[in-house]
PDB file of C-alpha atoms in Angstrom:
ATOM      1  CA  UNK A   1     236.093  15.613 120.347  1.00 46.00           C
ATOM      2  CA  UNK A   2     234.512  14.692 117.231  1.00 53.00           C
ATOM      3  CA  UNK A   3     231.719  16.613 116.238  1.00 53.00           C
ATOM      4  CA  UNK A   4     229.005  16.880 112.985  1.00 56.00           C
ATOM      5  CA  UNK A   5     230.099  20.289 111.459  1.00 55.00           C
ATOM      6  CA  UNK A   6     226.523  20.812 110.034  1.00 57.00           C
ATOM      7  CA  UNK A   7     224.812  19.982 113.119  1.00 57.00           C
ATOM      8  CA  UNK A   8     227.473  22.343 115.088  1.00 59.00           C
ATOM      9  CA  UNK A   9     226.849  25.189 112.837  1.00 61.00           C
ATOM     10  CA  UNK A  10     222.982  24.839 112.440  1.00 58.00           C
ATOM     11  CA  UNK A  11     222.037  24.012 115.937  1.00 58.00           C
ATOM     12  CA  UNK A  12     224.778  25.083 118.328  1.00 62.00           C
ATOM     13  CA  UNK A  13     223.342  28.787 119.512  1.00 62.00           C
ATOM     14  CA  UNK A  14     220.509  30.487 118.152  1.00 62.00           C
ATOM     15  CA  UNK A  15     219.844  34.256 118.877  1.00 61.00           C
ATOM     16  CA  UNK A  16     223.146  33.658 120.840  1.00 61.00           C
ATOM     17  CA  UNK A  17     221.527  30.640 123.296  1.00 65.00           C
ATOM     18  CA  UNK A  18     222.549  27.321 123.477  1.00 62.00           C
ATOM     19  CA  UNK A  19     220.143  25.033 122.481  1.00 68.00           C
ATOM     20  CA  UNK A  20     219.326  22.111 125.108  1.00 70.00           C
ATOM     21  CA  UNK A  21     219.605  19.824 122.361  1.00 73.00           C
ATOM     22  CA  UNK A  22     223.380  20.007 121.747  1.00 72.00           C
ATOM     23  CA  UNK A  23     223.912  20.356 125.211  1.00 75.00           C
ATOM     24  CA  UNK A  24     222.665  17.618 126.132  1.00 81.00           C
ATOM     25  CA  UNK A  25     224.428  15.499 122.728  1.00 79.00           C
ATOM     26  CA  UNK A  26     227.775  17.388 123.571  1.00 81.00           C
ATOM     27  CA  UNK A  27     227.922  15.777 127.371  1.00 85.00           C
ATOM     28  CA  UNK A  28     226.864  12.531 125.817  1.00 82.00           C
ATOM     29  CA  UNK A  29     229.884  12.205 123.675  1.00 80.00           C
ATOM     30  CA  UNK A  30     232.232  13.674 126.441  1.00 84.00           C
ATOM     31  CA  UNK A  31     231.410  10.732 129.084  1.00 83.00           C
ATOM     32  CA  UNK A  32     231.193   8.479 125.980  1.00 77.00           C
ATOM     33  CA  UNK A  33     234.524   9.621 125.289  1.00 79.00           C
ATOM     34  CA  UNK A  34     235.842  10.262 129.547  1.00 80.00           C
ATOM     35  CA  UNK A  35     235.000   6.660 130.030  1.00 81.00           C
ATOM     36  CA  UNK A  36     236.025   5.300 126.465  1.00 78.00           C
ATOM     37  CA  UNK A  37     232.710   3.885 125.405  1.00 74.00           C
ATOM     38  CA  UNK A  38     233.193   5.343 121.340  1.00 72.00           C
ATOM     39  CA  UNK A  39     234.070   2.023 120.360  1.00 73.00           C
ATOM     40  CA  UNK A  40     230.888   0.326 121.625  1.00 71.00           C
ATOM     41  CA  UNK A  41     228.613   3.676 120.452  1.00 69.00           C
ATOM     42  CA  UNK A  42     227.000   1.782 117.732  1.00 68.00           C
ATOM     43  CA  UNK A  43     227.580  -2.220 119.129  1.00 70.00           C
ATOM     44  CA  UNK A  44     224.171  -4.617 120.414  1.00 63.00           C
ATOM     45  CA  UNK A  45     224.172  -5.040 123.670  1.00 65.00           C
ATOM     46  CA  UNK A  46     222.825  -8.118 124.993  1.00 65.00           C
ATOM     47  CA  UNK A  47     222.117 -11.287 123.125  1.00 65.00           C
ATOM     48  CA  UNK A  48     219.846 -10.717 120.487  1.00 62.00           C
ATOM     49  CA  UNK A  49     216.374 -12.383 121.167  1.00 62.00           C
ATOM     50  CA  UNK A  50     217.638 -14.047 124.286  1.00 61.00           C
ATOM     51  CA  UNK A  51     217.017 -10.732 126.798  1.00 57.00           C
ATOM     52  CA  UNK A  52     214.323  -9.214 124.474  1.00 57.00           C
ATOM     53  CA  UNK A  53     216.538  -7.035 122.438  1.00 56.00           C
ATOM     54  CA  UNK A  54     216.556  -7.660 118.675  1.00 54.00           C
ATOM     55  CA  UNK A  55     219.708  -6.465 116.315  1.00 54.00           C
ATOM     56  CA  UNK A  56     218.372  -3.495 114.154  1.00 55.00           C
TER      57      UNK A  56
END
């Protein structure tokens, strides 16, 4: 699993909690990764300005 070592180390557990935050980002890149989606993490989806989506 590929992971941000500054976000990791700054945000993981605070007064030895774990923050909702990376919770939440950790499950997202497990499915992401459980249902290999990585390669389309950063991809358009849809056809620009034909469904109301525009490529930023």
């Amino acid at each position: 699993m590929e992971a941000d070592k500054a976000f990791h180390e700054e945000y993981k557990v605070k007064k030895k909690r774990q923050l909702l935050s990376y919770a939440a980002w950790m499950f997202v890149e497990e499915v992401m990764e459980l249902v290999e989606l990585k390669p389309l993490k950063n991809s358009i989806l849809g056809i620009p300005r034909v469904n109301g989506r525009l490529p930023e």
